[in-house]
Amino acid sequence: QAQLVESGGGLVQAGGSLRLSCAASGLTFSFYATGWFRQAPGKEREFAAYISTSGGTTSYADSVKGRFTISRDNAKNTLYLQMNSLKPEDTAVYYCATKLYSGTYYRSESYNYWGQGTQVTVSS
């Protein structure tokens, strides 16, 4: 069955960087647009970044634009999120997900397969 596994989270000081990875298996990864979402304690899950099947189109939430970069390697069935200039408000569990063919890219309801999440904690 389809499986997404995130890695690369951890504890970092404000201003630092982390690179998240999401390894996909059990599905044809290149067929799916994908995205990163995050959920902070006590808050709803929110959109962070989106990338099309080929990687030619990307989109970001305003809160991460200019600091985060989403990319993918279809040959390795892997999605990435490079996070720079991290802020304490970036602290959250980060999830990768594959998008359904229809639906709005920034809405979680538009995604079908989800990873288990990886914790990112940014200290001030």
Coordinates of N, CA and C in Angstrom, one line a residue:
Q1 N 0.8 -1.2 0.0 CA 0.0 0.0 0.0 C 0.9 1.2 0.0
A2 N 0.3 2.4 -0.3 CA 1.0 3.6 -0.4 C 1.5 4.0 1.0
Q3 N 2.8 4.5 1.0 CA 3.3 4.9 2.3 C 4.2 6.1 2.0
L4 N 4.1 7.1 2.9 CA 5.0 8.3 2.9 C 5.7 8.4 4.3
V5 N 7.0 8.5 4.3 CA 7.7 8.6 5.5 C 8.6 9.8 5.5
E6 N 8.3 10.7 6.5 CA 9.1 12.0 6.6 C 10.3 11.7 7.5
S7 N 11.3 12.5 7.3 CA 12.5 12.5 8.2 C 13.2 13.9 8.1
G8 N 14.1 14.1 9.0 CA 14.9 15.3 8.9 C 14.5 16.4 9.9
G9 N 13.5 16.1 10.7 CA 13.1 17.1 11.7 C 14.1 17.1 12.9
G10 N 13.9 18.1 13.8 CA 14.7 18.2 14.9 C 14.6 19.5 15.6
L11 N 15.6 19.7 16.5 CA 15.6 21.0 17.2 C 16.7 21.9 16.6
V12 N 16.4 23.1 16.4 CA 17.3 24.1 15.8 C 17.1 25.4 16.4
Q13 N 18.1 26.2 16.4 CA 18.0 27.6 16.9 C 17.4 28.5 15.8
A14 N 16.8 29.6 16.3 CA 16.2 30.5 15.4 C 17.3 31.0 14.4
G15 N 17.0 31.1 13.1 CA 17.9 31.5 12.1 C 18.6 30.4 11.5
G16 N 18.4 29.2 12.0 CA 19.1 28.0 11.5 C 18.3 27.4 10.3
S17 N 18.8 26.2 9.8 CA 18.2 25.6 8.7 C 17.9 24.1 9.0
L18 N 17.0 23.5 8.3 CA 16.7 22.1 8.3 C 16.2 21.7 6.9
R19 N 16.5 20.4 6.6 CA 16.0 19.9 5.3 C 15.2 18.7 5.6
L20 N 13.9 18.7 5.3 CA 13.0 17.6 5.5 C 13.0 16.8 4.2
S21 N 12.8 15.5 4.4 CA 12.6 14.5 3.3 C 11.4 13.7 3.5
C22 N 10.8 13.3 2.4 CA 9.6 12.5 2.4 C 9.8 11.4 1.4
A23 N 10.0 10.1 1.9 CA 10.2 9.0 1.0 C 8.9 8.3 0.7
A24 N 8.6 8.1 -0.6 CA 7.3 7.5 -1.0 C 7.5 6.1 -1.5
S25 N 6.6 5.2 -1.2 CA 6.6 3.9 -1.7 C 5.2 3.3 -1.9
G26 N 5.1 2.3 -2.7 CA 3.8 1.7 -2.9 C 2.9 2.5 -3.8
L27 N 3.4 3.5 -4.5 CA 2.6 4.3 -5.4 C 3.6 4.8 -6.5
T28 N 3.0 5.3 -7.6 CA 3.8 5.9 -8.7 C 3.9 7.4 -8.3
F29 N 5.0 7.7 -7.6 CA 5.2 9.0 -7.1 C 5.1 10.1 -8.1
S30 N 5.7 9.9 -9.3 CA 5.7 10.9 -10.3 C 4.3 11.3 -10.8
F31 N 3.3 10.5 -10.5 CA 1.9 10.8 -11.0 C 1.3 11.8 -10.1
Y32 N 1.9 12.0 -8.9 CA 1.2 12.9 -7.9 C 1.9 14.2 -7.7
A33 N 1.1 15.3 -7.7 CA 1.5 16.5 -7.1 C 1.6 16.3 -5.6
T34 N 2.4 17.0 -4.9 CA 2.6 16.8 -3.5 C 2.7 18.1 -2.8
G35 N 2.5 18.0 -1.5 CA 2.6 19.2 -0.6 C 3.2 18.9 0.7
W36 N 3.5 20.0 1.4 CA 3.9 19.9 2.8 C 2.9 20.8 3.6
F37 N 2.4 20.2 4.7 CA 1.6 20.9 5.6 C 2.2 20.9 7.0
R38 N 1.8 21.7 7.9 CA 2.3 21.7 9.3 C 1.2 21.9 10.3
Q39 N 1.4 21.4 11.5 CA 0.4 21.6 12.5 C 1.2 21.9 13.8
A40 N 0.9 23.1 14.3 CA 1.5 23.6 15.6 C 0.6 23.1 16.7
P41 N 1.1 23.0 18.0 CA 0.3 22.6 19.1 C -0.9 23.5 19.3
G42 N -2.1 22.9 19.4 CA -3.3 23.7 19.6 C -3.9 24.4 18.4
K43 N -3.3 24.2 17.2 CA -3.7 24.8 16.0 C -4.1 23.8 14.9
E44 N -4.8 24.3 13.9 CA -5.2 23.4 12.8 C -4.1 23.2 11.9
R45 N -4.1 22.1 11.2 CA -3.1 21.8 10.2 C -3.2 22.9 9.1
E46 N -2.0 23.4 8.6 CA -2.0 24.5 7.6 C -1.1 24.1 6.5
F47 N -1.4 24.7 5.3 CA -0.6 24.5 4.1 C 0.7 25.2 4.3
A48 N 1.8 24.6 3.8 CA 3.1 25.2 3.7 C 3.6 25.4 2.3
A49 N 3.6 24.3 1.5 CA 4.2 24.4 0.2 C 3.6 23.3 -0.7
Y50 N 3.6 23.6 -2.0 CA 3.1 22.7 -3.0 C 4.0 22.6 -4.2
I51 N 4.1 21.4 -4.8 CA 4.9 21.2 -6.0 C 4.1 20.3 -7.0
S52 N 4.2 20.6 -8.2 CA 3.5 19.8 -9.3 C 4.2 18.5 -9.5
T53 N 3.7 17.7 -10.4 CA 4.2 16.4 -10.6 C 5.7 16.5 -11.2
S54 N 5.9 17.4 -12.1 CA 7.2 17.5 -12.7 C 8.2 18.4 -11.9
G55 N 7.6 19.2 -10.9 CA 8.4 20.1 -10.2 C 8.4 21.5 -10.8
G56 N 7.8 21.7 -11.9 CA 7.8 22.9 -12.6 C 7.0 24.0 -12.0
T57 N 6.1 23.7 -11.2 CA 5.2 24.7 -10.5 C 5.3 24.5 -9.0
T58 N 5.5 25.5 -8.3 CA 5.6 25.5 -6.8 C 4.7 26.6 -6.3
S59 N 4.3 26.5 -5.1 CA 3.5 27.5 -4.4 C 3.8 27.4 -2.9
Y60 N 3.7 28.6 -2.2 CA 4.1 28.6 -0.8 C 3.1 29.5 -0.1
A61 N 2.9 29.1 1.2 CA 2.1 30.0 2.1 C 2.9 31.3 2.3
D62 N 2.2 32.4 2.5 CA 2.9 33.6 2.7 C 3.9 33.6 3.9
S63 N 3.6 32.8 4.9 CA 4.4 32.7 6.1 C 5.7 32.1 5.9
V64 N 5.9 31.3 4.8 CA 7.2 30.6 4.6 C 7.8 31.1 3.3
K65 N 7.2 31.9 2.5 CA 7.7 32.3 1.2 C 9.0 33.0 1.3
G66 N 10.0 32.7 0.5 CA 11.3 33.3 0.6 C 12.2 32.6 1.6
R67 N 11.7 31.8 2.4 CA 12.5 31.0 3.4 C 12.6 29.5 3.1
F68 N 11.5 29.0 2.6 CA 11.4 27.6 2.4 C 11.4 27.3 0.9
T69 N 11.9 26.1 0.5 CA 12.0 25.7 -0.9 C 11.5 24.2 -0.9
I70 N 10.5 24.0 -1.7 CA 10.0 22.6 -1.9 C 10.7 22.1 -3.2
S71 N 11.0 20.8 -3.2 CA 11.6 20.2 -4.4 C 11.3 18.7 -4.4
R72 N 11.5 18.1 -5.5 CA 11.3 16.6 -5.6 C 12.3 16.0 -6.5
D73 N 12.5 14.7 -6.3 CA 13.4 13.9 -7.1 C 12.5 12.6 -7.5
N74 N 11.9 12.6 -8.6 CA 11.0 11.5 -9.0 C 11.8 10.2 -9.2
A75 N 13.0 10.3 -9.6 CA 13.8 9.1 -9.7 C 14.0 8.4 -8.4
K76 N 14.0 9.2 -7.3 CA 14.3 8.6 -6.0 C 13.0 8.6 -5.2
N77 N 11.9 8.9 -5.8 CA 10.6 8.9 -5.1 C 10.6 9.7 -3.8
T78 N 11.2 10.8 -3.9 CA 11.4 11.6 -2.6 C 11.0 13.1 -2.8
L79 N 10.4 13.6 -1.8 CA 10.0 15.0 -1.7 C 10.9 15.7 -0.7
Y80 N 11.2 17.0 -0.9 CA 12.1 17.7 0.1 C 11.4 19.0 0.4
L81 N 11.9 19.5 1.6 CA 11.5 20.9 2.0 C 12.8 21.4 2.7
Q82 N 13.4 22.4 2.0 CA 14.5 23.1 2.6 C 14.0 24.3 3.4
M83 N 14.3 24.4 4.6 CA 13.8 25.4 5.5 C 15.0 26.2 6.0
N84 N 15.0 27.5 5.6 CA 16.1 28.4 6.1 C 15.5 29.5 6.9
S85 N 16.4 30.2 7.6 CA 15.9 31.4 8.5 C 14.8 31.0 9.3
L86 N 14.9 29.9 10.0 CA 13.8 29.4 10.8 C 13.4 30.3 12.0
K87 N 12.2 30.3 12.3 CA 11.6 31.2 13.4 C 10.9 30.3 14.4
P88 N 10.8 30.7 15.6 CA 10.1 29.9 16.6 C 8.7 29.6 16.2
E89 N 8.0 30.5 15.4 CA 6.7 30.2 15.0 C 6.6 29.1 13.9
D90 N 7.7 28.7 13.4 CA 7.8 27.5 12.5 C 7.7 26.2 13.2
T91 N 7.8 26.2 14.5 CA 7.7 25.0 15.3 C 6.3 24.3 15.1
A92 N 6.4 23.1 14.7 CA 5.2 22.3 14.3 C 5.6 20.9 13.9
V93 N 4.6 20.0 13.8 CA 4.8 18.7 13.1 C 4.6 19.0 11.6
Y94 N 5.5 18.5 10.8 CA 5.4 18.7 9.4 C 5.0 17.4 8.7
Y95 N 4.1 17.5 7.8 CA 3.5 16.4 7.1 C 3.7 16.5 5.6
C96 N 4.1 15.5 4.9 CA 4.0 15.5 3.4 C 2.7 14.7 3.0
A97 N 2.3 15.0 1.8 CA 1.0 14.4 1.3 C 1.0 14.4 -0.2
T98 N 0.3 13.5 -0.7 CA 0.1 13.4 -2.2 C -1.3 14.0 -2.5
K99 N -1.4 14.7 -3.6 CA -2.6 15.4 -3.9 C -3.5 14.6 -4.9
L100 N -4.8 14.7 -4.7 CA -5.7 14.2 -5.6 C -5.7 15.0 -6.9
Y101 N -6.2 14.4 -8.0 CA -6.2 15.1 -9.2 C -7.0 16.4 -9.2
S102 N -8.1 16.4 -8.4 CA -8.9 17.6 -8.3 C -8.7 18.2 -7.0
G103 N -9.2 19.4 -6.8 CA -9.2 20.1 -5.5 C -8.1 21.2 -5.5
T104 N -8.3 22.0 -4.5 CA -7.4 23.2 -4.4 C -6.1 22.8 -3.6
Y105 N -5.0 23.3 -4.1 CA -3.7 22.7 -3.6 C -3.4 23.1 -2.2
Y106 N -4.0 24.2 -1.7 CA -3.7 24.6 -0.3 C -4.7 24.1 0.7
R107 N -5.6 23.3 0.3 CA -6.6 22.7 1.2 C -6.2 21.2 1.5
S108 N -6.2 20.9 2.8 CA -5.8 19.5 3.2 C -6.8 18.5 2.6
E109 N -8.0 18.8 2.4 CA -9.0 17.9 1.9 C -8.7 17.4 0.5
S110 N -7.8 18.1 -0.2 CA -7.4 17.8 -1.6 C -6.3 16.8 -1.7
Y111 N -5.9 16.3 -0.5 CA -4.8 15.3 -0.4 C -5.3 14.0 0.1
N112 N -4.7 12.9 -0.5 CA -5.2 11.6 -0.1 C -4.2 10.8 0.8
Y113 N -3.0 10.7 0.4 CA -2.0 9.9 1.3 C -1.2 10.9 2.1
W114 N -1.0 10.6 3.4 CA -0.3 11.4 4.3 C 0.8 10.6 5.0
G115 N 1.9 11.3 5.3 CA 2.9 10.7 6.2 C 2.6 10.8 7.7
Q116 N 3.4 10.3 8.5 CA 3.1 10.3 10.0 C 3.6 11.6 10.6
G117 N 4.4 12.4 9.9 CA 4.8 13.6 10.4 C 6.2 13.6 11.0
T118 N 6.9 14.7 11.0 CA 8.2 14.9 11.7 C 8.2 16.2 12.4
Q119 N 8.7 16.1 13.7 CA 8.7 17.3 14.6 C 9.8 18.3 14.2
V120 N 9.5 19.5 14.1 CA 10.4 20.6 13.9 C 10.2 21.6 15.1
T121 N 11.3 21.8 15.9 CA 11.2 22.7 17.0 C 12.3 23.8 16.8
V122 N 11.9 25.0 16.8 CA 12.8 26.2 16.7 C 12.9 26.9 18.0
S123 N 14.0 27.0 18.6 CA 14.2 27.7 19.8 C 14.6 29.1 19.6
S124 N 14.2 30.0 20.5 CA 14.5 31.4 20.3 C 15.9 31.8 21.0

